[in-house]
mmCIF file of C-alpha atoms and ligand atoms in Angstrom:
data_model
loop_
_atom_site.group_PDB
_atom_site.id
_atom_site.type_symbol
_atom_site.label_atom_id
_atom_site.label_comp_id
_atom_site.label_asym_id
_atom_site.label_seq_id
_atom_site.Cartn_x
_atom_site.Cartn_y
_atom_site.Cartn_z
ATOM 1 C CA MET A 130 -28.712 -3.514 -72.785
ATOM 2 C CA ILE A 131 -32.264 -3.148 -73.969
ATOM 3 C CA VAL A 132 -33.393 -2.694 -77.543
ATOM 4 C CA ILE A 133 -36.374 -0.409 -77.986
ATOM 5 C CA MET A 134 -38.307 -1.299 -81.125
ATOM 6 C CA LYS A 135 -40.116 1.298 -83.223
ATOM 7 C CA PRO A 136 -43.868 1.518 -82.512
ATOM 8 C CA ASN A 137 -44.611 0.176 -86.013
ATOM 9 C CA ALA A 138 -41.953 -2.587 -86.029
ATOM 10 C CA THR A 139 -43.221 -5.752 -87.707
ATOM 11 C CA SER A 140 -43.101 -9.214 -86.193
ATOM 12 C CA ALA A 141 -40.607 -10.265 -88.889
ATOM 13 C CA GLN A 142 -38.293 -7.412 -87.861
ATOM 14 C CA MET A 143 -38.698 -8.475 -84.225
ATOM 15 C CA ALA A 144 -37.836 -12.062 -85.079
ATOM 16 C CA ASN A 145 -34.698 -10.895 -86.912
ATOM 17 C CA VAL A 146 -33.524 -8.890 -83.921
ATOM 18 C CA VAL A 147 -34.130 -11.804 -81.547
ATOM 19 C CA ALA A 148 -32.323 -14.227 -83.863
ATOM 20 C CA ARG A 149 -29.350 -11.874 -84.228
ATOM 21 C CA ILE A 150 -28.982 -11.456 -80.452
ATOM 22 C CA GLU A 151 -29.196 -15.198 -79.886
ATOM 23 C CA GLN A 152 -26.588 -15.687 -82.581
ATOM 24 C CA LEU A 153 -24.293 -13.445 -80.564
ATOM 25 C CA GLY A 154 -24.640 -15.880 -77.668
ATOM 26 C CA CYS A 155 -26.912 -13.720 -75.510
ATOM 27 C CA GLN A 156 -30.233 -14.442 -73.868
ATOM 28 C CA VAL A 157 -33.292 -12.517 -74.962
ATOM 29 C CA HIS A 158 -36.246 -11.359 -72.921
ATOM 30 C CA VAL A 159 -39.096 -9.776 -74.857
ATOM 31 C CA SER A 160 -41.567 -7.458 -73.149
ATOM 32 C CA GLU A 161 -44.513 -6.365 -75.242
ATOM 33 C CA GLY A 162 -45.909 -3.063 -74.041
ATOM 34 C CA GLN A 163 -49.000 -1.293 -75.277
ATOM 35 C CA GLU A 164 -47.043 1.088 -77.510
ATOM 36 C CA ARG A 165 -43.820 -0.679 -78.268
ATOM 37 C CA THR A 166 -41.837 -3.798 -77.640
ATOM 38 C CA ILE A 167 -38.682 -3.884 -75.573
ATOM 39 C CA VAL A 168 -36.099 -6.583 -76.125
ATOM 40 C CA GLY A 169 -33.909 -7.166 -73.077
ATOM 41 C CA ILE A 170 -30.480 -8.660 -73.676
ATOM 42 C CA ILE A 171 -28.654 -10.623 -71.018
ATOM 43 C CA GLY A 172 -25.048 -10.650 -72.168
ATOM 44 C CA ASN A 173 -22.498 -13.388 -71.916
ATOM 45 C CA GLY A 174 -19.750 -11.144 -70.581
ATOM 46 C CA ARG A 175 -18.395 -10.258 -74.026
ATOM 47 C CA PRO A 176 -18.866 -6.674 -75.212
ATOM 48 C CA LEU A 177 -21.817 -6.160 -77.496
ATOM 49 C CA ASP A 178 -21.783 -3.732 -80.425
ATOM 50 C CA ASN A 179 -24.950 -1.694 -80.008
ATOM 51 C CA LYS A 180 -24.371 0.160 -83.293
ATOM 52 C CA GLN A 181 -24.766 -3.129 -85.136
ATOM 53 C CA ILE A 182 -28.165 -3.742 -83.549
ATOM 54 C CA GLU A 183 -29.279 -0.146 -83.993
ATOM 55 C CA ARG A 184 -28.776 -0.536 -87.714
ATOM 56 C CA MET A 185 -31.344 -3.335 -87.931
ATOM 57 C CA ASP A 186 -34.790 -2.663 -89.375
ATOM 58 C CA GLY A 187 -37.482 -1.888 -86.809
ATOM 59 C CA VAL A 188 -35.028 -0.855 -84.083
ATOM 60 C CA GLU A 189 -35.457 2.613 -82.638
ATOM 61 C CA ARG A 190 -32.475 2.683 -80.235
ATOM 62 C CA THR A 191 -30.551 0.714 -77.657
ATOM 63 C CA VAL A 192 -30.029 1.671 -74.025
ATOM 64 C CA PRO A 193 -27.252 0.204 -71.878
ATOM 65 C CA ILE A 194 -28.449 -1.299 -68.585
ATOM 66 C CA LEU A 195 -25.781 -1.020 -65.962
ATOM 67 C CA ARG A 196 -27.745 -2.587 -63.122
ATOM 68 C CA PRO A 197 -26.709 -6.122 -62.232
ATOM 69 C CA PHE A 198 -30.307 -7.362 -62.140
ATOM 70 C CA LYS A 199 -32.009 -7.602 -65.502
ATOM 71 C CA LEU A 200 -35.130 -9.787 -65.469
ATOM 72 C CA ALA A 201 -36.188 -8.150 -62.194
ATOM 73 C CA SER A 202 -35.657 -4.627 -63.495
ATOM 74 C CA ARG A 203 -38.275 -2.251 -64.742
ATOM 75 C CA ASP A 204 -36.013 -1.367 -67.664
ATOM 76 C CA PHE A 205 -36.567 -4.858 -69.016
ATOM 77 C CA HIS A 206 -40.246 -4.933 -68.207
ATOM 78 C CA PRO A 207 -41.766 -1.440 -67.936
ATOM 79 C CA GLN A 208 -45.317 -2.534 -67.036
ATOM 80 C CA ASP A 209 -46.211 -3.739 -63.530
ATOM 81 C CA THR A 210 -46.241 -7.502 -63.256
ATOM 82 C CA VAL A 211 -49.522 -8.904 -62.011
ATOM 83 C CA VAL A 212 -49.099 -12.361 -60.514
ATOM 84 C CA THR A 213 -52.219 -14.455 -60.821
ATOM 85 C CA VAL A 214 -52.605 -17.299 -58.363
ATOM 86 C CA ASN A 215 -55.688 -19.487 -58.757
ATOM 87 C CA GLY A 216 -57.869 -16.544 -59.716
ATOM 88 C CA VAL A 217 -56.371 -13.993 -57.293
ATOM 89 C CA SER A 218 -54.429 -11.166 -58.968
ATOM 90 C CA ILE A 219 -51.576 -9.703 -56.967
ATOM 91 C CA GLY A 220 -49.981 -6.461 -58.118
ATOM 92 C CA GLY A 221 -52.952 -4.925 -59.914
ATOM 93 C CA GLN A 222 -55.130 -2.081 -58.741
ATOM 94 C CA GLN A 223 -56.618 -4.113 -55.913
ATOM 95 C CA LEU A 224 -54.524 -4.619 -52.773
ATOM 96 C CA THR A 225 -54.029 -8.161 -51.531
ATOM 97 C CA MET A 226 -54.337 -8.950 -47.843
ATOM 98 C CA MET A 227 -52.530 -12.023 -46.553
ATOM 99 C CA ALA A 228 -53.056 -12.967 -42.926
ATOM 100 C CA GLY A 229 -52.814 -15.795 -40.458
ATOM 101 C CA PRO A 230 -50.743 -17.122 -37.619
ATOM 102 C CA CYS A 231 -46.970 -17.097 -37.539
ATOM 103 C CA ALA A 232 -47.061 -20.867 -37.040
ATOM 104 C CA VAL A 233 -49.785 -23.428 -37.585
ATOM 105 C CA GLU A 234 -50.334 -24.781 -34.066
ATOM 106 C CA SER A 235 -53.576 -26.757 -34.166
ATOM 107 C CA ARG A 236 -56.682 -27.314 -36.269
ATOM 108 C CA ASP A 237 -58.803 -25.103 -33.998
ATOM 109 C CA GLN A 238 -56.286 -22.273 -33.978
ATOM 110 C CA LEU A 239 -55.880 -22.349 -37.753
ATOM 111 C CA MET A 240 -59.563 -22.744 -38.708
ATOM 112 C CA GLU A 241 -60.693 -20.004 -36.343
ATOM 113 C CA THR A 242 -58.056 -17.652 -37.729
ATOM 114 C CA ALA A 243 -58.729 -18.598 -41.345
ATOM 115 C CA ARG A 244 -62.464 -17.999 -41.082
ATOM 116 C CA ALA A 245 -61.934 -14.653 -39.347
ATOM 117 C CA VAL A 246 -59.360 -13.281 -41.791
ATOM 118 C CA LYS A 247 -61.437 -14.426 -44.745
ATOM 119 C CA LYS A 248 -64.453 -12.600 -43.349
ATOM 120 C CA ALA A 249 -62.315 -9.488 -42.852
ATOM 121 C CA GLY A 250 -61.256 -9.508 -46.515
ATOM 122 C CA ALA A 251 -58.027 -11.508 -46.721
ATOM 123 C CA LYS A 252 -57.429 -13.496 -49.907
ATOM 124 C CA VAL A 253 -54.416 -15.462 -48.716
ATOM 125 C CA LEU A 254 -53.896 -17.441 -45.505
ATOM 126 C CA ARG A 255 -50.396 -17.401 -44.082
ATOM 127 C CA GLY A 256 -49.035 -19.919 -41.578
ATOM 128 C CA GLY A 257 -45.719 -21.621 -41.072
ATOM 129 C CA ALA A 258 -45.470 -25.408 -40.911
ATOM 130 C CA PHE A 259 -41.664 -25.367 -40.969
ATOM 131 C CA LYS A 260 -40.386 -22.554 -38.773
ATOM 132 C CA PRO A 261 -36.878 -21.088 -38.834
ATOM 133 C CA ARG A 262 -36.424 -20.402 -35.102
ATOM 134 C CA THR A 263 -33.460 -18.698 -33.486
ATOM 135 C CA SER A 264 -33.469 -21.268 -30.678
ATOM 136 C CA PRO A 265 -33.448 -25.012 -31.334
ATOM 137 C CA TYR A 266 -35.591 -25.353 -28.174
ATOM 138 C CA SER A 267 -38.420 -23.207 -29.580
ATOM 139 C CA PHE A 268 -41.435 -24.676 -31.380
ATOM 140 C CA GLN A 269 -40.228 -25.727 -34.811
ATOM 141 C CA GLY A 270 -43.634 -26.084 -36.486
ATOM 142 C CA LEU A 271 -45.930 -29.056 -37.094
ATOM 143 C CA GLY A 272 -44.171 -30.036 -40.331
ATOM 144 C CA GLU A 273 -46.278 -31.942 -42.839
ATOM 145 C CA GLU A 274 -49.213 -32.085 -40.424
ATOM 146 C CA GLY A 275 -49.189 -28.275 -40.540
ATOM 147 C CA LEU A 276 -49.273 -28.372 -44.341
ATOM 148 C CA ARG A 277 -52.274 -30.729 -44.241
ATOM 149 C CA LEU A 278 -54.106 -28.346 -41.901
ATOM 150 C CA LEU A 279 -53.368 -25.439 -44.232
ATOM 151 C CA ALA A 280 -54.815 -27.407 -47.145
ATOM 152 C CA GLU A 281 -57.889 -28.188 -45.039
ATOM 153 C CA ALA A 282 -58.297 -24.486 -44.212
ATOM 154 C CA ARG A 283 -58.091 -23.699 -47.933
ATOM 155 C CA GLU A 284 -60.821 -26.260 -48.626
ATOM 156 C CA GLN A 285 -63.065 -24.752 -45.977
ATOM 157 C CA THR A 286 -62.542 -21.080 -46.759
ATOM 158 C CA GLY A 287 -61.348 -20.777 -50.347
ATOM 159 C CA LEU A 288 -58.321 -18.786 -49.167
ATOM 160 C CA LEU A 289 -55.008 -19.351 -50.930
ATOM 161 C CA VAL A 290 -52.155 -20.631 -48.782
ATOM 162 C CA VAL A 291 -48.671 -19.148 -48.415
ATOM 163 C CA THR A 292 -46.181 -21.076 -46.300
ATOM 164 C CA GLU A 293 -42.426 -21.161 -45.845
ATOM 165 C CA VAL A 294 -40.084 -23.685 -47.393
ATOM 166 C CA MET A 295 -36.651 -23.776 -45.787
ATOM 167 C CA GLU A 296 -34.628 -26.193 -47.884
ATOM 168 C CA PRO A 297 -34.468 -27.276 -51.518
ATOM 169 C CA GLN A 298 -35.291 -30.924 -50.763
ATOM 170 C CA MET A 299 -38.602 -29.847 -49.211
ATOM 171 C CA VAL A 300 -39.819 -27.818 -52.186
ATOM 172 C CA PRO A 301 -41.759 -30.692 -53.846
ATOM 173 C CA LEU A 302 -43.539 -31.542 -50.587
ATOM 174 C CA VAL A 303 -44.428 -27.944 -49.679
ATOM 175 C CA ALA A 304 -45.497 -27.242 -53.270
ATOM 176 C CA THR A 305 -48.079 -30.032 -53.141
ATOM 177 C CA TYR A 306 -49.898 -28.143 -50.366
ATOM 178 C CA ALA A 307 -49.049 -24.455 -50.859
ATOM 179 C CA ASP A 308 -50.334 -22.002 -53.443
ATOM 180 C CA ILE A 309 -47.396 -19.662 -52.782
ATOM 181 C CA LEU A 310 -43.958 -20.720 -51.534
ATOM 182 C CA GLN A 311 -42.429 -18.372 -48.981
ATOM 183 C CA VAL A 312 -38.665 -17.940 -48.930
ATOM 184 C CA GLY A 313 -37.911 -16.501 -45.491
ATOM 185 C CA ALA A 314 -35.595 -13.659 -44.580
ATOM 186 C CA ARG A 315 -32.932 -16.031 -43.264
ATOM 187 C CA ASN A 316 -32.899 -17.837 -46.585
ATOM 188 C CA MET A 317 -32.929 -14.903 -48.976
ATOM 189 C CA GLN A 318 -29.401 -15.738 -50.069
ATOM 190 C CA ASN A 319 -29.725 -19.518 -49.929
ATOM 191 C CA TYR A 320 -28.892 -19.899 -53.597
ATOM 192 C CA ALA A 321 -29.697 -23.604 -53.765
ATOM 193 C CA LEU A 322 -33.178 -22.834 -52.455
ATOM 194 C CA LEU A 323 -33.623 -19.898 -54.856
ATOM 195 C CA HIS A 324 -32.610 -22.186 -57.717
ATOM 196 C CA THR A 325 -35.112 -24.873 -56.692
ATOM 197 C CA VAL A 326 -38.064 -22.532 -56.163
ATOM 198 C CA GLY A 327 -37.116 -20.926 -59.478
ATOM 199 C CA GLU A 328 -37.843 -24.247 -61.134
ATOM 200 C CA ALA A 329 -40.998 -24.943 -59.121
ATOM 201 C CA GLN A 330 -44.393 -24.477 -60.714
ATOM 202 C CA ARG A 331 -45.553 -22.271 -57.850
ATOM 203 C CA PRO A 332 -45.478 -18.527 -57.221
ATOM 204 C CA VAL A 333 -42.889 -17.383 -54.681
ATOM 205 C CA LEU A 334 -42.952 -14.759 -51.927
ATOM 206 C CA LEU A 335 -39.330 -13.684 -51.432
ATOM 207 C CA LYS A 336 -38.714 -11.974 -48.106
ATOM 208 C CA ARG A 337 -35.902 -9.470 -47.728
ATOM 209 C CA GLY A 338 -33.004 -10.674 -45.632
ATOM 210 C CA MET A 339 -32.713 -8.759 -42.373
ATOM 211 C CA MET A 340 -29.194 -7.641 -43.340
ATOM 212 C CA SER A 341 -29.719 -7.314 -47.075
ATOM 213 C CA THR A 342 -29.542 -4.331 -49.312
ATOM 214 C CA ILE A 343 -32.214 -3.703 -51.903
ATOM 215 C CA GLU A 344 -29.746 -4.667 -54.611
ATOM 216 C CA GLU A 345 -28.993 -7.989 -52.895
ATOM 217 C CA MET A 346 -32.728 -8.624 -52.690
ATOM 218 C CA LEU A 347 -33.196 -7.922 -56.374
ATOM 219 C CA MET A 348 -30.262 -10.203 -57.196
ATOM 220 C CA ALA A 349 -31.965 -12.946 -55.162
ATOM 221 C CA ALA A 350 -35.113 -12.265 -57.205
ATOM 222 C CA GLU A 351 -32.979 -12.524 -60.335
ATOM 223 C CA TYR A 352 -31.965 -16.068 -59.340
ATOM 224 C CA ILE A 353 -35.603 -17.131 -59.168
ATOM 225 C CA LEU A 354 -36.556 -15.375 -62.400
ATOM 226 C CA SER A 355 -33.536 -16.703 -64.277
ATOM 227 C CA HIS A 356 -34.532 -20.255 -63.388
ATOM 228 C CA GLY A 357 -37.824 -19.752 -65.158
ATOM 229 C CA ASN A 358 -40.274 -18.712 -62.458
ATOM 230 C CA ASP A 359 -41.780 -15.321 -63.217
ATOM 231 C CA ARG A 360 -44.554 -15.474 -60.639
ATOM 232 C CA LEU A 361 -42.568 -13.682 -57.978
ATOM 233 C CA LEU A 362 -43.578 -11.356 -55.147
ATOM 234 C CA LEU A 363 -41.098 -9.239 -53.195
ATOM 235 C CA CYS A 364 -41.615 -8.740 -49.470
ATOM 236 C CA GLU A 365 -40.170 -5.963 -47.310
ATOM 237 C CA ARG A 366 -40.161 -7.271 -43.725
ATOM 238 C CA GLY A 367 -37.789 -4.908 -41.965
ATOM 239 C CA ILE A 368 -34.044 -4.847 -41.539
ATOM 240 C CA ARG A 369 -31.841 -4.917 -38.487
ATOM 241 C CA THR A 370 -30.694 -1.505 -37.298
ATOM 242 C CA PHE A 371 -29.333 -0.080 -34.039
ATOM 243 C CA GLU A 372 -32.874 0.555 -32.800
ATOM 244 C CA THR A 373 -33.928 -1.759 -29.984
ATOM 245 C CA TYR A 374 -37.501 -0.638 -29.263
ATOM 246 C CA THR A 375 -38.632 -2.510 -32.341
ATOM 247 C CA ARG A 376 -37.704 -6.007 -33.549
ATOM 248 C CA ASN A 377 -36.679 -4.673 -36.967
ATOM 249 C CA THR A 378 -36.863 -1.336 -38.723
ATOM 250 C CA LEU A 379 -39.384 -1.520 -41.512
ATOM 251 C CA ASP A 380 -37.695 0.132 -44.478
ATOM 252 C CA ILE A 381 -40.542 2.164 -45.903
ATOM 253 C CA ASN A 382 -38.135 3.548 -48.528
ATOM 254 C CA ALA A 383 -37.916 0.052 -49.939
ATOM 255 C CA VAL A 384 -41.533 0.171 -51.110
ATOM 256 C CA PRO A 385 -41.369 3.018 -53.640
ATOM 257 C CA LEU A 386 -37.762 2.146 -54.444
ATOM 258 C CA LEU A 387 -38.578 -1.468 -55.314
ATOM 259 C CA LYS A 388 -41.529 -0.252 -57.376
ATOM 260 C CA GLN A 389 -39.182 2.075 -59.265
ATOM 261 C CA LEU A 390 -36.417 -0.431 -59.821
ATOM 262 C CA SER A 391 -38.568 -3.475 -60.475
ATOM 263 C CA HIS A 392 -41.852 -4.475 -62.071
ATOM 264 C CA LEU A 393 -42.564 -7.118 -59.419
ATOM 265 C CA PRO A 394 -45.380 -6.759 -56.863
ATOM 266 C CA VAL A 395 -44.266 -5.542 -53.428
ATOM 267 C CA ILE A 396 -45.837 -6.957 -50.279
ATOM 268 C CA VAL A 397 -45.104 -5.467 -46.849
ATOM 269 C CA ASP A 398 -44.909 -7.447 -43.604
ATOM 270 C CA PRO A 399 -45.470 -4.948 -40.785
ATOM 271 C CA SER A 400 -45.633 -7.756 -38.195
ATOM 272 C CA HIS A 401 -41.975 -8.755 -38.512
ATOM 273 C CA GLY A 402 -41.115 -5.216 -39.612
ATOM 274 C CA THR A 403 -42.070 -3.827 -36.203
ATOM 275 C CA GLY A 404 -42.361 -6.819 -33.850
ATOM 276 C CA LYS A 405 -45.132 -5.034 -31.938
ATOM 277 C CA TRP A 406 -48.833 -5.512 -32.557
ATOM 278 C CA GLU A 407 -49.538 -1.912 -31.559
ATOM 279 C CA LEU A 408 -47.436 -0.686 -34.463
ATOM 280 C CA VAL A 409 -48.885 -2.996 -37.100
ATOM 281 C CA GLU A 410 -51.911 -0.875 -37.906
ATOM 282 C CA PRO A 411 -50.192 2.519 -38.432
ATOM 283 C CA VAL A 412 -47.298 0.943 -40.320
ATOM 284 C CA SER A 413 -49.762 -0.940 -42.541
ATOM 285 C CA ARG A 414 -51.385 2.356 -43.462
ATOM 286 C CA ALA A 415 -47.987 3.883 -44.204
ATOM 287 C CA SER A 416 -47.128 0.911 -46.422
ATOM 288 C CA VAL A 417 -50.283 1.247 -48.471
ATOM 289 C CA ALA A 418 -49.689 4.995 -48.778
ATOM 290 C CA ALA A 419 -46.137 4.273 -49.982
ATOM 291 C CA GLY A 420 -47.405 2.028 -52.777
ATOM 292 C CA ALA A 421 -47.405 -1.530 -51.421
ATOM 293 C CA ASP A 422 -49.417 -4.024 -53.470
ATOM 294 C CA GLY A 423 -50.411 -5.998 -50.419
ATOM 295 C CA LEU A 424 -49.736 -6.778 -46.781
ATOM 296 C CA ILE A 425 -48.923 -9.969 -44.926
ATOM 297 C CA ILE A 426 -50.001 -9.794 -41.305
ATOM 298 C CA GLU A 427 -49.772 -12.174 -38.365
ATOM 299 C CA VAL A 428 -53.133 -12.881 -36.719
ATOM 300 C CA HIS A 429 -53.760 -15.231 -33.796
ATOM 301 C CA PRO A 430 -57.008 -15.821 -31.878
ATOM 302 C CA HIS A 431 -55.092 -15.855 -28.561
ATOM 303 C CA PRO A 432 -51.776 -14.053 -29.078
ATOM 304 C CA GLU A 433 -50.858 -14.462 -25.408
ATOM 305 C CA GLU A 434 -50.795 -18.255 -25.931
ATOM 306 C CA ALA A 435 -49.083 -18.240 -29.329
ATOM 307 C CA LEU A 436 -46.129 -20.591 -29.785
ATOM 308 C CA SER A 437 -44.338 -17.988 -31.888
ATOM 309 C CA ASP A 438 -44.545 -14.242 -32.493
ATOM 310 C CA GLY A 439 -47.515 -13.620 -30.167
ATOM 311 C CA VAL A 440 -46.321 -10.092 -29.317
ATOM 312 C CA GLN A 441 -46.620 -8.988 -32.921
ATOM 313 C CA SER A 442 -49.862 -10.843 -33.702
ATOM 314 C CA LEU A 443 -53.208 -9.107 -34.022
ATOM 315 C CA LYS A 444 -56.418 -10.584 -32.660
ATOM 316 C CA PRO A 445 -58.952 -11.253 -35.436
ATOM 317 C CA ALA A 446 -61.155 -8.288 -34.486
ATOM 318 C CA ARG A 447 -58.187 -5.936 -34.696
ATOM 319 C CA PHE A 448 -57.280 -7.339 -38.083
ATOM 320 C CA ALA A 449 -60.818 -6.652 -39.298
ATOM 321 C CA ALA A 450 -60.590 -3.090 -37.961
ATOM 322 C CA LEU A 451 -57.220 -2.657 -39.640
ATOM 323 C CA VAL A 452 -58.659 -3.636 -43.028
ATOM 324 C CA GLN A 453 -61.412 -1.048 -42.592
ATOM 325 C CA SER A 454 -58.907 1.633 -41.650
ATOM 326 C CA LEU A 455 -56.926 0.928 -44.820
ATOM 327 C CA ARG A 456 -59.826 1.678 -47.150
ATOM 328 C CA PRO A 457 -59.545 5.503 -47.184
ATOM 329 C CA VAL A 458 -55.741 5.246 -47.539
ATOM 330 C CA ALA A 459 -56.089 2.858 -50.447
ATOM 331 C CA GLU A 460 -58.598 5.152 -52.080
ATOM 332 C CA ALA A 461 -56.327 8.168 -51.602
ATOM 333 C CA VAL A 462 -53.579 6.436 -53.601
ATOM 334 C CA GLY A 463 -55.887 5.108 -56.292
ATOM 335 C CA ARG A 464 -56.141 1.538 -55.061
ATOM 336 C CA THR A 465 -59.031 -0.657 -53.966
ATOM 337 C CA LEU A 466 -59.258 -3.245 -51.240
HETATM 338 C C1 PEP B 2 -42.546 -15.575 -40.831
HETATM 339 O O1 PEP B 2 -43.148 -15.129 -41.827
HETATM 340 O O2 PEP B 2 -43.114 -16.040 -39.822
HETATM 341 C C2 PEP B 2 -41.077 -15.430 -40.803
HETATM 342 C C3 PEP B 2 -40.323 -16.290 -40.148
HETATM 343 O O3 PEP B 2 -40.671 -14.345 -41.484
HETATM 344 P P1 PEP B 2 -39.201 -13.806 -41.796
HETATM 345 O O4 PEP B 2 -38.555 -14.833 -42.646
HETATM 346 O O5 PEP B 2 -39.458 -12.508 -42.493
HETATM 347 O O6 PEP B 2 -38.496 -13.612 -40.466
HETATM 348 MN MN1 MN B 3 -43.495 -14.945 -37.540
#
């Protein structure tokens, strides 16, 4: 349940409420809003007597929260969360563009892409060094060499770096190079990995599993939050449906729904969501119109030669045009780019 404090509740009254809840063996999560403070209670399975808490000084009322996710829910944290990563704010009024190749392939490929997406307005460079590939015979990524190239691209451009980490043991290594750790769709329910990134001192981009419900995604988010990492970004990247013309079906519903259910920033990946570069631009516009806080887009200087996901990658000039085409949409929904 949540405890809604009176607007004029004192800090001593707050402290009493927190102490009482902890005494009952529950965890407390305090969210200070502009008007009033909300105290979220994560129970221990035993029934809690709300009347007892409602009788305490400074308490206005209690509201039961029936959803299984708590820390991720907007009930617990009514204001939007803004995740700040080395000076870049994600989830505020300004949209965040993340772009780069599916996989880091070479220094030339990465630097050319990084410079181009930076010039076009991206704040974050994406690129996989460890790639989860369907076939063991496909390019698996450059590994640590790829991470070093990403760090070099950050040095040269000032872009932040987001890159995937696939297993818990690799989190310390990837975290030494990355500004944001990406948990991929195939790993959304890898609970050992969620636990480890939850303890890492790095923001996380959690991608929706291709067969996951929104609730399963928010429960995965809950794992990360409950291990102490509150710098979390959710990413809708499409789900598998019966449609075969597209690689996935981007669930546009997920954008406003996640914003309703959760306070976390929502990033959309129209590249994996469609699997077709021709669809990336219109679906990006739809995502911004639906309330996305940012986009993550695959860009490659020579998509026809890409070692992974060339068919869904934009050339740099198209990415720049896409950013321009988003401006009026952003403005129409009260956002800036
Ligand atoms: C990727 O970002 O290149 C990727 C593998 O994404 P996903 O996990 O969404 O398939
Ligand atoms: Mn990809």
